[in-house]
Amino acid sequence: MSLSWSSPVKSNLATRLRFIPPLLLFAAAVAALVPVPGGIPYWPLAGLWATGLAVFTPTALGNALARPAVILAVLLAMPVFGLLVGSAPALQFALLPPAAFLLAVLTLGPGLVDRPLLRYGLAALLADGFIAVSGLGLYYLDRIAGTELVPTNDALMWHLTAGLLGVGAMYVLSAGLALRRET
Amino acid sequence: MSSVSPVIGPVAERRERGATIAGMTGLIAVLVGGLAIGEPYPAFAALMGMGFTIAPWATRRYLCLPLPWALTAVTAVVTFLHAFGILVRAYDFVWWWDIMTHFMAIAVLALVVNLAVLAIGKRYPEIAIEPRRIPLVSLGLAIALGVLWEVLEFLFDGLLGMTMQYSLSDTAVDLSIDILGAVSVAVLVPPFMAKLDEDYGMCELLIGR
């Protein structure tokens, strides 16, 4: 009997492989917690959020949310590879908004909000909230602990500007793809 | 429908009219004052404030969308305080002026977002959000708009050489107040959402359709 790529085989394979996305995300999230010379201080916060997701919602990450979980894992791991060519800080700065958006998508999940457009809209708001609160959180940490994580107004504003633009772009992209799938 | 409804009825409309007239009078005074001393910024702020103050009345009249009269009153107060503060330089000399106007402005904005999301959901049920979730959505939107405001200030400063942002602590305090105002509304507004939800869909009572 020849083995064809029939639906039961596919389903069986999917069942066997569903531990991979949460495992990949967990590994990438832990890698994101490792300090990078010259790296942005917000990146480990994204790693912390991703670690929480990988630990507390592994089942969802292995099923309906497998694709965004794998994409997020790749995004979180990219600065580690960027270390080899010395571009890790720039990569972190550029990838933080999309990573925050994907973290928000994974956090909201399909169970909480079933309509994709609304889910992506709420995810964009949540991601933007993360960008704002993380910036403020580190500013107040500086004030309390005397660190220099957010040294200037420009540093905070570039973080907020890149976050707003990046999250907005991710929303437009995701909503556009969702609309295309629906039509 | 009771005549003491915050949205529908002669009492609500009379109060809304009174708040609009009072706000417009104050803002016209600031506009004239700004023009008289040759300061365009307070005059511009007063003009913007007039647009915001008259918006609830116009929304009720032309879009068939009644809003609570208290919203008009608070909007009038906030826009007047903002424009007046620029005119008399209260932002420079009164340390809490910026905090007060930011808090009130973001609270009004969050209330407007709550009402707008509710009203849009009434008109387009296919994209409606459950009333109990609306305060959370408005919280997110208000924070996003607060961030957008700071980003615009930053861009104007960089591109046009203006000084809308004074320092890191000024930006951080503004953002913190924005978040505090939005959270306050998200905490306080849910008990009123059901009542507002009932009051919407009153187009035929407003314009006889």
Short mmCIF file of C-alpha atoms in Angstrom, two decimals:
data_model
loop_
_atom_site.label_atom_id
_atom_site.label_comp_id
_atom_site.label_asym_id
_atom_site.label_seq_id
_atom_site.Cartn_x
_atom_site.Cartn_y
_atom_site.Cartn_z
CA MET A 1 0.00 0.00 0.00
CA SER A 2 1.47 3.33 -1.04
CA LEU A 3 1.47 6.21 1.38
CA SER A 4 -0.52 9.07 -0.12
CA TRP A 5 -0.75 12.58 1.37
CA SER A 6 -4.32 11.97 2.43
CA SER A 7 -6.17 14.00 5.00
CA PRO A 8 -5.83 11.52 7.91
CA VAL A 9 -2.06 11.27 7.37
CA LYS A 10 -1.82 15.06 7.18
CA SER A 11 -3.88 15.40 10.32
CA ASN A 12 -1.75 12.81 12.12
CA LEU A 13 1.40 14.63 11.10
CA ALA A 14 -0.01 17.95 12.26
CA THR A 15 -0.86 16.38 15.60
CA ARG A 16 2.66 15.04 15.95
CA LEU A 17 4.27 18.36 15.01
CA ARG A 18 2.13 20.64 17.11
CA PHE A 19 4.70 20.83 19.90
CA ILE A 20 7.16 22.51 17.52
CA PRO A 21 5.73 26.09 17.36
CA PRO A 22 5.55 26.59 21.16
CA LEU A 23 8.99 25.03 21.54
CA LEU A 24 10.46 27.26 18.84
CA LEU A 25 8.83 30.30 20.40
CA PHE A 26 10.09 29.40 23.84
CA ALA A 27 13.66 29.00 22.57
CA ALA A 28 13.51 32.30 20.65
CA ALA A 29 11.92 34.07 23.62
CA VAL A 30 14.68 32.91 25.95
CA ALA A 31 17.25 34.05 23.37
CA ALA A 32 15.57 37.47 23.33
CA LEU A 33 16.15 37.76 27.08
CA VAL A 34 19.92 37.58 26.59
CA PRO A 35 21.43 41.10 26.62
CA VAL A 36 22.92 42.26 23.32
CA PRO A 37 25.72 44.88 23.34
CA GLY A 38 24.11 48.17 22.27
CA GLY A 39 20.70 46.50 22.05
CA ILE A 40 17.45 48.30 22.79
CA PRO A 41 16.13 47.87 26.36
CA TYR A 42 12.60 47.01 25.18
CA TRP A 43 13.63 43.80 23.42
CA PRO A 44 13.95 41.67 26.60
CA LEU A 45 10.45 42.86 27.59
CA ALA A 46 9.11 41.40 24.33
CA GLY A 47 11.08 38.23 25.14
CA LEU A 48 9.46 38.12 28.57
CA TRP A 49 5.99 38.46 27.04
CA ALA A 50 6.77 35.70 24.50
CA THR A 51 8.10 33.43 27.25
CA GLY A 52 4.84 33.87 29.14
CA LEU A 53 2.84 32.94 26.04
CA ALA A 54 4.98 29.88 25.29
CA VAL A 55 4.68 28.68 28.88
CA PHE A 56 1.00 29.39 29.52
CA THR A 57 -0.64 28.82 26.10
CA PRO A 58 1.39 26.06 24.36
CA THR A 59 -1.72 24.22 23.12
CA ALA A 60 -3.10 27.24 21.26
CA LEU A 61 0.34 28.00 19.83
CA GLY A 62 0.53 24.48 18.44
CA ASN A 63 -2.89 24.61 16.79
CA ALA A 64 -4.75 27.65 15.47
CA LEU A 65 -1.93 30.09 16.21
CA ALA A 66 0.92 27.95 14.88
CA ARG A 67 1.75 30.19 11.93
CA PRO A 68 2.01 33.54 13.81
CA ALA A 69 3.87 31.72 16.61
CA VAL A 70 6.52 30.44 14.19
CA ILE A 71 6.83 33.85 12.48
CA LEU A 72 7.25 35.48 15.89
CA ALA A 73 9.88 32.91 16.86
CA VAL A 74 11.84 33.73 13.68
CA LEU A 75 11.55 37.49 14.39
CA LEU A 76 12.73 37.07 17.98
CA ALA A 77 15.67 34.92 16.88
CA MET A 78 16.86 37.22 14.07
CA PRO A 79 18.86 39.65 16.28
CA VAL A 80 20.82 36.66 17.63
CA PHE A 81 21.96 35.92 14.09
CA GLY A 82 22.43 39.65 13.57
CA LEU A 83 25.12 39.52 16.26
CA LEU A 84 27.36 37.78 13.73
CA VAL A 85 27.36 40.80 11.42
CA GLY A 86 27.03 43.42 14.16
CA SER A 87 23.51 44.52 13.22
CA ALA A 88 21.64 43.13 16.22
CA PRO A 89 20.63 46.52 17.76
CA ALA A 90 19.31 47.83 14.43
CA LEU A 91 17.40 44.59 13.89
CA GLN A 92 15.90 44.81 17.37
CA PHE A 93 14.77 48.40 16.74
CA ALA A 94 13.19 47.49 13.40
CA LEU A 95 11.62 44.22 14.53
CA LEU A 96 10.15 45.34 17.84
CA PRO A 97 6.86 46.76 16.39
CA PRO A 98 6.07 43.65 14.28
CA ALA A 99 7.05 41.42 17.19
CA ALA A 100 4.77 43.41 19.54
CA PHE A 101 1.93 43.12 17.03
CA LEU A 102 2.36 39.35 16.72
CA LEU A 103 2.59 39.02 20.50
CA ALA A 104 -0.71 40.89 20.76
CA VAL A 105 -2.30 38.69 18.07
CA LEU A 106 -1.19 35.58 19.96
CA THR A 107 -2.40 37.00 23.26
CA LEU A 108 -5.87 37.83 21.95
CA GLY A 109 -6.09 34.54 20.04
CA PRO A 110 -8.96 33.43 17.83
CA GLY A 111 -11.09 32.33 20.78
CA LEU A 112 -11.47 35.78 22.31
CA VAL A 113 -12.31 37.68 19.12
CA ASP A 114 -13.48 35.63 16.16
CA ARG A 115 -13.56 38.37 13.48
CA PRO A 116 -10.06 38.78 11.99
CA LEU A 117 -10.33 42.50 11.17
CA LEU A 118 -11.47 43.33 14.68
CA ARG A 119 -8.88 41.01 16.19
CA TYR A 120 -6.07 42.69 14.24
CA GLY A 121 -7.41 46.12 15.21
CA LEU A 122 -7.44 45.19 18.89
CA ALA A 123 -4.00 43.61 18.51
CA ALA A 124 -2.68 46.87 17.05
CA LEU A 125 -4.07 48.77 20.05
CA LEU A 126 -2.59 46.28 22.49
CA ALA A 127 0.79 46.39 20.73
CA ASP A 128 0.78 50.17 20.76
CA GLY A 129 -0.13 50.09 24.45
CA PHE A 130 2.88 47.83 25.03
CA ILE A 131 5.15 50.24 23.14
CA ALA A 132 3.91 53.20 25.22
CA VAL A 133 3.86 51.45 28.59
CA SER A 134 7.29 49.84 28.05
CA GLY A 135 8.78 53.25 27.21
CA LEU A 136 7.22 54.84 30.27
CA GLY A 137 8.06 51.87 32.48
CA LEU A 138 11.76 52.09 31.63
CA TYR A 139 11.70 55.90 32.07
CA TYR A 140 10.34 55.51 35.60
CA LEU A 141 12.82 52.69 36.26
CA ASP A 142 15.57 55.16 35.33
CA ARG A 143 14.13 57.68 37.78
CA ILE A 144 13.91 55.13 40.58
CA ALA A 145 17.05 53.04 40.03
CA GLY A 146 19.31 55.65 38.43
CA THR A 147 19.83 53.60 35.26
CA GLU A 148 20.00 55.17 31.79
CA LEU A 149 17.75 52.94 29.73
CA VAL A 150 15.83 55.90 28.23
CA PRO A 151 18.46 58.64 28.35
CA THR A 152 16.86 61.35 26.20
CA ASN A 153 13.53 62.57 24.89
CA ASP A 154 14.65 61.64 21.38
CA ALA A 155 15.33 58.06 22.48
CA LEU A 156 11.80 57.73 23.86
CA MET A 157 10.22 59.47 20.88
CA TRP A 158 12.02 57.35 18.27
CA HIS A 159 10.78 54.27 20.14
CA LEU A 160 7.21 55.59 20.12
CA THR A 161 7.36 56.79 16.49
CA ALA A 162 8.80 53.53 15.18
CA GLY A 163 6.26 51.62 17.26
CA LEU A 164 3.31 53.58 15.96
CA LEU A 165 4.40 53.31 12.33
CA GLY A 166 5.46 49.65 12.55
CA VAL A 167 2.34 48.50 14.35
CA GLY A 168 0.18 50.49 11.92
CA ALA A 169 1.93 48.87 8.97
CA MET A 170 1.44 45.41 10.49
CA TYR A 171 -2.26 46.12 10.96
CA VAL A 172 -2.68 47.25 7.35
CA LEU A 173 -0.78 44.18 6.11
CA SER A 174 -2.69 41.71 8.30
CA ALA A 175 -6.09 43.27 7.63
CA GLY A 176 -5.36 43.36 3.91
CA LEU A 177 -4.44 39.67 3.89
CA ALA A 178 -7.53 38.81 5.94
CA LEU A 179 -9.78 40.74 3.55
CA ARG A 180 -8.15 39.00 0.59
CA ARG A 181 -8.80 35.60 2.19
CA GLU A 182 -12.44 36.50 2.81
CA THR A 183 -13.10 37.60 -0.77
CA MET B 1 -38.45 57.89 27.57
CA SER B 2 -37.97 60.07 30.65
CA SER B 3 -37.28 63.79 30.09
CA VAL B 4 -34.24 63.57 32.40
CA SER B 5 -32.38 61.30 30.00
CA PRO B 6 -28.79 62.51 29.52
CA VAL B 7 -29.17 62.06 25.79
CA ILE B 8 -32.76 62.48 24.55
CA GLY B 9 -35.39 65.04 25.48
CA PRO B 10 -35.89 68.79 25.92
CA VAL B 11 -33.91 69.02 29.18
CA ALA B 12 -30.86 67.32 27.67
CA GLU B 13 -31.08 69.46 24.54
CA ARG B 14 -31.48 72.68 26.57
CA ARG B 15 -28.44 71.82 28.68
CA GLU B 16 -26.45 70.91 25.61
CA ARG B 17 -27.39 74.22 23.96
CA GLY B 18 -26.43 76.14 27.12
CA ALA B 19 -23.05 74.40 27.38
CA THR B 20 -22.37 74.98 23.68
CA ILE B 21 -23.22 78.69 23.89
CA ALA B 22 -21.15 79.18 27.06
CA GLY B 23 -18.17 77.35 25.55
CA MET B 24 -18.40 79.19 22.23
CA THR B 25 -18.62 82.55 24.04
CA GLY B 26 -15.45 81.82 26.03
CA LEU B 27 -13.62 80.58 22.96
CA ILE B 28 -14.66 83.59 20.88
CA ALA B 29 -13.26 85.79 23.65
CA VAL B 30 -9.95 83.89 23.47
CA LEU B 31 -9.97 84.13 19.66
CA VAL B 32 -10.51 87.89 19.79
CA GLY B 33 -7.90 88.23 22.55
CA GLY B 34 -5.35 86.22 20.55
CA LEU B 35 -5.94 88.26 17.40
CA ALA B 36 -5.84 91.52 19.38
CA ILE B 37 -2.35 90.81 20.73
CA GLY B 38 -1.17 89.30 17.46
CA GLU B 39 -0.76 85.72 18.79
CA PRO B 40 -1.94 83.18 16.19
CA TYR B 41 -1.49 80.04 18.32
CA PRO B 42 -4.20 80.79 20.96
CA ALA B 43 -6.50 82.02 18.18
CA PHE B 44 -5.93 78.77 16.29
CA ALA B 45 -6.51 76.73 19.47
CA ALA B 46 -9.75 78.66 20.06
CA LEU B 47 -10.92 77.94 16.52
CA MET B 48 -10.13 74.24 16.95
CA GLY B 49 -11.94 74.30 20.31
CA MET B 50 -15.02 75.82 18.67
CA GLY B 51 -15.11 72.92 16.24
CA PHE B 52 -14.91 70.39 19.08
CA THR B 53 -17.47 72.24 21.22
CA ILE B 54 -20.06 72.49 18.49
CA ALA B 55 -19.49 68.90 17.33
CA PRO B 56 -21.98 67.21 19.74
CA TRP B 57 -24.75 69.61 18.71
CA ALA B 58 -23.94 69.11 15.03
CA THR B 59 -23.75 65.36 15.53
CA ARG B 60 -27.20 65.30 17.11
CA ARG B 61 -28.66 67.61 14.49
CA TYR B 62 -27.14 66.29 11.29
CA LEU B 63 -25.94 62.75 12.00
CA CYS B 64 -28.86 61.71 14.15
CA LEU B 65 -26.46 60.75 16.89
CA PRO B 66 -27.40 62.16 20.31
CA LEU B 67 -24.61 62.53 22.84
CA PRO B 68 -24.85 63.21 26.60
CA TRP B 69 -25.02 66.95 27.31
CA ALA B 70 -22.35 66.51 29.99
CA LEU B 71 -19.90 65.58 27.24
CA THR B 72 -20.57 68.92 25.54
CA ALA B 73 -20.04 70.74 28.84
CA VAL B 74 -16.75 68.99 29.60
CA THR B 75 -15.55 69.49 26.02
CA ALA B 76 -16.35 73.20 26.25
CA VAL B 77 -14.47 73.51 29.55
CA VAL B 78 -11.41 71.59 28.29
CA THR B 79 -11.10 73.44 24.99
CA PHE B 80 -11.58 76.79 26.73
CA LEU B 81 -8.97 76.00 29.40
CA HIS B 82 -6.52 74.86 26.70
CA ALA B 83 -6.95 77.94 24.50
CA PHE B 84 -7.08 80.31 27.49
CA GLY B 85 -3.98 78.65 28.96
CA ILE B 86 -2.07 79.33 25.74
CA LEU B 87 -3.31 82.93 25.62
CA VAL B 88 -2.26 83.83 29.17
CA ARG B 89 0.78 81.51 29.13
CA ALA B 90 -0.62 79.41 31.95
CA TYR B 91 1.26 76.42 30.48
CA ASP B 92 4.53 78.22 31.27
CA PHE B 93 3.67 79.63 34.69
CA VAL B 94 1.20 77.20 36.27
CA TRP B 95 2.93 73.83 36.65
CA TRP B 96 -0.28 71.81 36.89
CA TRP B 97 -2.05 73.44 33.92
CA ASP B 98 -0.59 71.03 31.38
CA ILE B 99 -1.40 68.06 33.60
CA MET B 100 -4.98 69.25 34.14
CA THR B 101 -5.73 69.91 30.46
CA HIS B 102 -4.06 66.68 29.35
CA PHE B 103 -6.07 64.64 31.84
CA MET B 104 -9.36 66.32 30.92
CA ALA B 105 -8.68 66.18 27.19
CA ILE B 106 -7.82 62.49 27.18
CA ALA B 107 -10.87 61.76 29.37
CA VAL B 108 -13.12 63.55 26.88
CA LEU B 109 -11.42 61.76 24.03
CA ALA B 110 -11.89 58.38 25.70
CA LEU B 111 -15.57 59.17 26.33
CA VAL B 112 -16.01 60.18 22.69
CA VAL B 113 -14.34 56.96 21.57
CA ASN B 114 -16.68 54.95 23.82
CA LEU B 115 -19.71 56.68 22.34
CA ALA B 116 -18.41 56.50 18.79
CA VAL B 117 -17.70 52.75 19.00
CA LEU B 118 -21.15 52.19 20.51
CA ALA B 119 -22.88 54.30 17.85
CA ILE B 120 -20.96 52.75 14.97
CA GLY B 121 -21.89 49.31 16.28
CA LYS B 122 -25.55 50.37 16.33
CA ARG B 123 -25.41 51.50 12.74
CA TYR B 124 -23.30 48.63 11.46
CA PRO B 125 -24.15 45.57 13.57
CA GLU B 126 -21.73 43.39 11.60
CA ILE B 127 -18.79 45.22 13.20
CA ALA B 128 -20.42 45.88 16.57
CA ILE B 129 -18.42 45.29 19.74
CA GLU B 130 -20.13 44.11 22.90
CA PRO B 131 -20.87 47.14 25.14
CA ARG B 132 -18.95 45.59 28.04
CA ARG B 133 -15.80 45.41 25.89
CA ILE B 134 -16.06 48.94 24.51
CA PRO B 135 -14.29 50.62 27.48
CA LEU B 136 -11.24 48.41 26.89
CA VAL B 137 -11.20 49.28 23.20
CA SER B 138 -11.50 52.96 24.07
CA LEU B 139 -8.62 52.58 26.53
CA GLY B 140 -6.40 51.22 23.77
CA LEU B 141 -7.51 53.86 21.30
CA ALA B 142 -7.03 56.69 23.78
CA ILE B 143 -3.48 55.51 24.57
CA ALA B 144 -2.75 55.17 20.84
CA LEU B 145 -4.06 58.69 20.22
CA GLY B 146 -1.99 60.00 23.14
CA VAL B 147 1.10 58.41 21.56
CA LEU B 148 0.12 59.82 18.16
CA TRP B 149 -0.18 63.30 19.71
CA GLU B 150 3.32 63.07 21.19
CA VAL B 151 4.72 61.73 17.92
CA LEU B 152 3.15 64.63 16.00
CA GLU B 153 4.63 67.11 18.49
CA PHE B 154 8.02 65.44 18.05
CA LEU B 155 7.75 65.58 14.26
CA PHE B 156 6.62 69.23 14.25
CA ASP B 157 9.53 70.12 16.52
CA GLY B 158 11.97 68.30 14.25
CA LEU B 159 10.59 69.42 10.90
CA LEU B 160 9.33 72.92 11.64
CA GLY B 161 11.69 73.93 14.44
CA MET B 162 8.86 74.36 16.95
CA THR B 163 9.16 73.66 20.71
CA MET B 164 6.06 71.67 21.53
CA GLN B 165 8.01 69.14 23.58
CA TYR B 166 10.10 70.62 26.37
CA SER B 167 11.94 67.63 27.85
CA LEU B 168 11.93 63.89 28.44
CA SER B 169 10.13 64.30 31.76
CA ASP B 170 7.51 66.56 30.12
CA THR B 171 6.79 63.93 27.46
CA ALA B 172 6.74 61.11 30.01
CA VAL B 173 4.38 63.00 32.33
CA ASP B 174 2.07 63.87 29.40
CA LEU B 175 1.93 60.22 28.34
CA SER B 176 1.43 59.04 31.92
CA ILE B 177 -1.45 61.48 32.38
CA ASP B 178 -2.94 60.31 29.07
CA ILE B 179 -2.85 56.71 30.25
CA LEU B 180 -4.23 57.67 33.68
CA GLY B 181 -7.12 59.60 32.09
CA ALA B 182 -7.92 56.76 29.70
CA VAL B 183 -7.80 54.20 32.52
CA SER B 184 -10.06 56.39 34.69
CA VAL B 185 -12.69 56.50 31.95
CA ALA B 186 -12.34 52.77 31.30
CA VAL B 187 -12.97 52.15 35.01
CA LEU B 188 -15.80 54.67 35.48
CA VAL B 189 -17.75 54.34 32.23
CA PRO B 190 -18.93 50.68 32.22
CA PRO B 191 -21.94 51.26 34.54
CA PHE B 192 -23.24 53.90 32.08
CA MET B 193 -22.72 51.87 28.92
CA ALA B 194 -25.96 49.91 29.26
CA LYS B 195 -27.98 53.13 29.62
CA LEU B 196 -26.26 54.73 26.66
CA ASP B 197 -26.79 51.53 24.72
CA GLU B 198 -30.55 51.82 25.39
CA ASP B 199 -30.67 55.47 24.39
CA TYR B 200 -29.19 54.97 20.97
CA GLY B 201 -31.23 54.24 17.88
CA MET B 202 -33.43 57.30 18.50
CA CYS B 203 -33.12 58.78 15.04
CA GLU B 204 -36.85 58.90 14.41
CA LEU B 205 -37.38 60.89 17.63
CA LEU B 206 -34.69 63.38 16.72
CA ILE B 207 -35.41 64.28 13.15
CA GLY B 208 -38.85 62.71 12.62
CA ARG B 209 -37.68 60.03 10.22
#
